[in-house]
Amino acid sequence: GSARQAFERRGSGRRMGSAAGSDDWNELAEILKDIKDEYPDDENMIVVPDSYTRYEIIVRAMDIGRRLN
């Protein structure tokens, strides 16, 4: 399995919008940490925003992923 499949298996197809609270960001960090633990050699994270996603949300998601390395 791939890291992407692992992410999808954890049921996190949930959308994170501009109203995302700290619990949402903490959950994202935990999910990404679990995936990183499962796939320690993978160093890439692909963020696929929709056309309505604010830049700040994309950057925050990337920052959370970057802190895992």
Short mmCIF file of N, CA and C in Angstrom, two decimals, residues 5-69:
data_model
loop_
_atom_site.label_atom_id
_atom_site.label_comp_id
_atom_site.label_asym_id
_atom_site.label_seq_id
_atom_site.Cartn_x
_atom_site.Cartn_y
_atom_site.Cartn_z
N GLN A 5 -2.97 5.64 0.08
CA GLN A 5 -3.97 4.65 0.48
C GLN A 5 -4.11 4.64 2.00
N ALA A 6 -3.01 4.79 2.71
CA ALA A 6 -3.07 4.82 4.16
C ALA A 6 -3.89 6.02 4.64
N PHE A 7 -3.71 7.17 4.00
CA PHE A 7 -4.47 8.36 4.35
C PHE A 7 -5.96 8.14 4.11
N GLU A 8 -6.29 7.55 2.95
CA GLU A 8 -7.68 7.29 2.62
C GLU A 8 -8.29 6.24 3.54
N ARG A 9 -7.51 5.25 3.95
CA ARG A 9 -8.01 4.22 4.86
C ARG A 9 -8.42 4.81 6.20
N ARG A 10 -7.76 5.86 6.63
CA ARG A 10 -8.04 6.45 7.93
C ARG A 10 -9.30 7.32 7.90
N GLY A 11 -9.97 7.31 6.78
CA GLY A 11 -11.25 8.02 6.68
C GLY A 11 -11.11 9.52 6.76
N SER A 12 -9.99 10.05 6.32
CA SER A 12 -9.84 11.49 6.43
C SER A 12 -10.07 12.20 5.12
N GLY A 13 -11.04 11.75 4.38
CA GLY A 13 -11.42 12.45 3.18
C GLY A 13 -12.20 13.70 3.53
N ARG A 14 -12.15 14.08 4.79
CA ARG A 14 -12.85 15.25 5.30
C ARG A 14 -12.22 16.52 4.75
N ARG A 15 -13.02 17.49 4.51
CA ARG A 15 -12.53 18.76 4.01
C ARG A 15 -12.14 19.67 5.17
N MET A 16 -11.05 20.40 4.98
CA MET A 16 -10.62 21.37 5.98
C MET A 16 -10.79 22.74 5.36
N GLY A 17 -11.69 23.50 5.89
CA GLY A 17 -11.95 24.83 5.33
C GLY A 17 -11.36 25.93 6.19
N SER A 18 -11.74 27.13 5.87
CA SER A 18 -11.19 28.28 6.58
C SER A 18 -11.65 28.32 8.03
N ALA A 19 -12.72 27.59 8.35
CA ALA A 19 -13.21 27.57 9.71
C ALA A 19 -12.61 26.41 10.51
N ALA A 20 -11.57 25.79 9.97
CA ALA A 20 -10.95 24.66 10.66
C ALA A 20 -10.46 25.10 12.03
N GLY A 21 -10.85 24.34 13.04
CA GLY A 21 -10.42 24.65 14.40
C GLY A 21 -9.15 23.91 14.75
N SER A 22 -8.64 24.18 15.93
CA SER A 22 -7.37 23.56 16.34
C SER A 22 -7.50 22.04 16.43
N ASP A 23 -8.70 21.54 16.77
CA ASP A 23 -8.89 20.09 16.81
C ASP A 23 -8.70 19.48 15.43
N ASP A 24 -9.17 20.16 14.39
CA ASP A 24 -9.01 19.67 13.02
C ASP A 24 -7.53 19.61 12.65
N TRP A 25 -6.79 20.66 12.98
CA TRP A 25 -5.36 20.69 12.65
C TRP A 25 -4.60 19.65 13.46
N ASN A 26 -4.98 19.46 14.71
CA ASN A 26 -4.33 18.43 15.53
C ASN A 26 -4.61 17.04 14.96
N GLU A 27 -5.84 16.82 14.50
CA GLU A 27 -6.19 15.53 13.89
C GLU A 27 -5.38 15.31 12.61
N LEU A 28 -5.25 16.35 11.80
CA LEU A 28 -4.45 16.23 10.59
C LEU A 28 -3.01 15.88 10.94
N ALA A 29 -2.45 16.54 11.93
CA ALA A 29 -1.07 16.26 12.35
C ALA A 29 -0.92 14.82 12.81
N GLU A 30 -1.88 14.31 13.56
CA GLU A 30 -1.83 12.92 14.04
C GLU A 30 -1.91 11.93 12.88
N ILE A 31 -2.80 12.20 11.94
CA ILE A 31 -2.95 11.31 10.78
C ILE A 31 -1.66 11.30 9.97
N LEU A 32 -1.10 12.48 9.71
CA LEU A 32 0.13 12.55 8.94
C LEU A 32 1.29 11.89 9.68
N LYS A 33 1.33 12.03 11.00
CA LYS A 33 2.39 11.39 11.79
C LYS A 33 2.28 9.87 11.69
N ASP A 34 1.07 9.35 11.81
CA ASP A 34 0.86 7.90 11.68
C ASP A 34 1.32 7.39 10.32
N ILE A 35 0.98 8.15 9.27
CA ILE A 35 1.38 7.75 7.93
C ILE A 35 2.90 7.81 7.79
N LYS A 36 3.51 8.85 8.32
CA LYS A 36 4.97 8.98 8.26
C LYS A 36 5.65 7.84 9.00
N ASP A 37 5.09 7.43 10.14
CA ASP A 37 5.64 6.29 10.89
C ASP A 37 5.54 5.01 10.08
N GLU A 38 4.45 4.88 9.33
CA GLU A 38 4.23 3.68 8.52
C GLU A 38 5.09 3.67 7.25
N TYR A 39 5.40 4.85 6.74
CA TYR A 39 6.18 5.00 5.51
C TYR A 39 7.34 5.98 5.74
N PRO A 40 8.30 5.60 6.56
CA PRO A 40 9.36 6.54 6.95
C PRO A 40 10.25 7.00 5.80
N ASP A 41 10.32 6.25 4.72
CA ASP A 41 11.18 6.63 3.59
C ASP A 41 10.52 7.63 2.65
N ASP A 42 9.20 7.77 2.73
CA ASP A 42 8.50 8.75 1.87
C ASP A 42 8.72 10.15 2.43
N GLU A 43 9.19 11.04 1.56
CA GLU A 43 9.45 12.41 2.01
C GLU A 43 8.57 13.43 1.30
N ASN A 44 7.66 12.99 0.47
CA ASN A 44 6.82 13.90 -0.28
C ASN A 44 5.40 13.89 0.24
N MET A 45 4.77 15.05 0.20
CA MET A 45 3.37 15.17 0.56
C MET A 45 2.73 15.99 -0.55
N ILE A 46 1.63 15.50 -1.07
CA ILE A 46 0.93 16.20 -2.14
C ILE A 46 -0.35 16.78 -1.56
N VAL A 47 -0.49 18.08 -1.67
CA VAL A 47 -1.70 18.78 -1.21
C VAL A 47 -2.52 19.09 -2.46
N VAL A 48 -3.78 18.66 -2.44
CA VAL A 48 -4.65 18.87 -3.61
C VAL A 48 -5.84 19.73 -3.17
N PRO A 49 -5.66 21.03 -3.26
CA PRO A 49 -6.76 21.92 -2.86
C PRO A 49 -7.79 22.06 -3.97
N ASP A 50 -9.00 22.43 -3.59
CA ASP A 50 -9.96 22.76 -4.63
C ASP A 50 -9.83 24.25 -4.94
N SER A 51 -10.57 24.74 -5.88
CA SER A 51 -10.40 26.12 -6.33
C SER A 51 -10.85 27.15 -5.30
N TYR A 52 -11.52 26.72 -4.25
CA TYR A 52 -12.00 27.63 -3.21
C TYR A 52 -11.12 27.65 -1.97
N THR A 53 -10.08 26.84 -1.95
CA THR A 53 -9.22 26.75 -0.77
C THR A 53 -8.35 27.99 -0.67
N ARG A 54 -8.39 28.61 0.49
CA ARG A 54 -7.57 29.81 0.71
C ARG A 54 -6.10 29.43 0.83
N TYR A 55 -5.25 30.31 0.37
CA TYR A 55 -3.81 30.10 0.38
C TYR A 55 -3.30 29.78 1.79
N GLU A 56 -3.82 30.46 2.79
CA GLU A 56 -3.38 30.26 4.18
C GLU A 56 -3.63 28.83 4.66
N ILE A 57 -4.71 28.24 4.19
CA ILE A 57 -5.05 26.86 4.57
C ILE A 57 -4.04 25.90 3.95
N ILE A 58 -3.70 26.13 2.69
CA ILE A 58 -2.72 25.29 2.00
C ILE A 58 -1.36 25.37 2.71
N VAL A 59 -0.95 26.58 3.02
CA VAL A 59 0.35 26.77 3.68
C VAL A 59 0.36 26.11 5.05
N ARG A 60 -0.71 26.23 5.80
CA ARG A 60 -0.76 25.61 7.14
C ARG A 60 -0.68 24.09 7.04
N ALA A 61 -1.39 23.51 6.09
CA ALA A 61 -1.33 22.05 5.91
C ALA A 61 0.10 21.63 5.54
N MET A 62 0.74 22.41 4.67
CA MET A 62 2.11 22.08 4.27
C MET A 62 3.07 22.23 5.47
N ASP A 63 2.87 23.24 6.27
CA ASP A 63 3.72 23.44 7.45
C ASP A 63 3.61 22.28 8.42
N ILE A 64 2.41 21.78 8.61
CA ILE A 64 2.21 20.63 9.50
C ILE A 64 2.94 19.43 8.95
N GLY A 65 2.82 19.18 7.67
CA GLY A 65 3.53 18.05 7.05
C GLY A 65 5.03 18.21 7.11
N ARG A 66 5.52 19.41 6.92
CA ARG A 66 6.97 19.67 6.93
C ARG A 66 7.57 19.42 8.32
N ARG A 67 6.83 19.69 9.36
CA ARG A 67 7.33 19.49 10.72
C ARG A 67 7.56 18.01 11.07
N LEU A 68 7.03 17.12 10.26
CA LEU A 68 7.17 15.69 10.54
C LEU A 68 8.55 15.15 10.22
N ASN A 69 9.31 15.85 9.40
CA ASN A 69 10.65 15.37 8.99
C ASN A 69 11.70 15.72 10.00
#
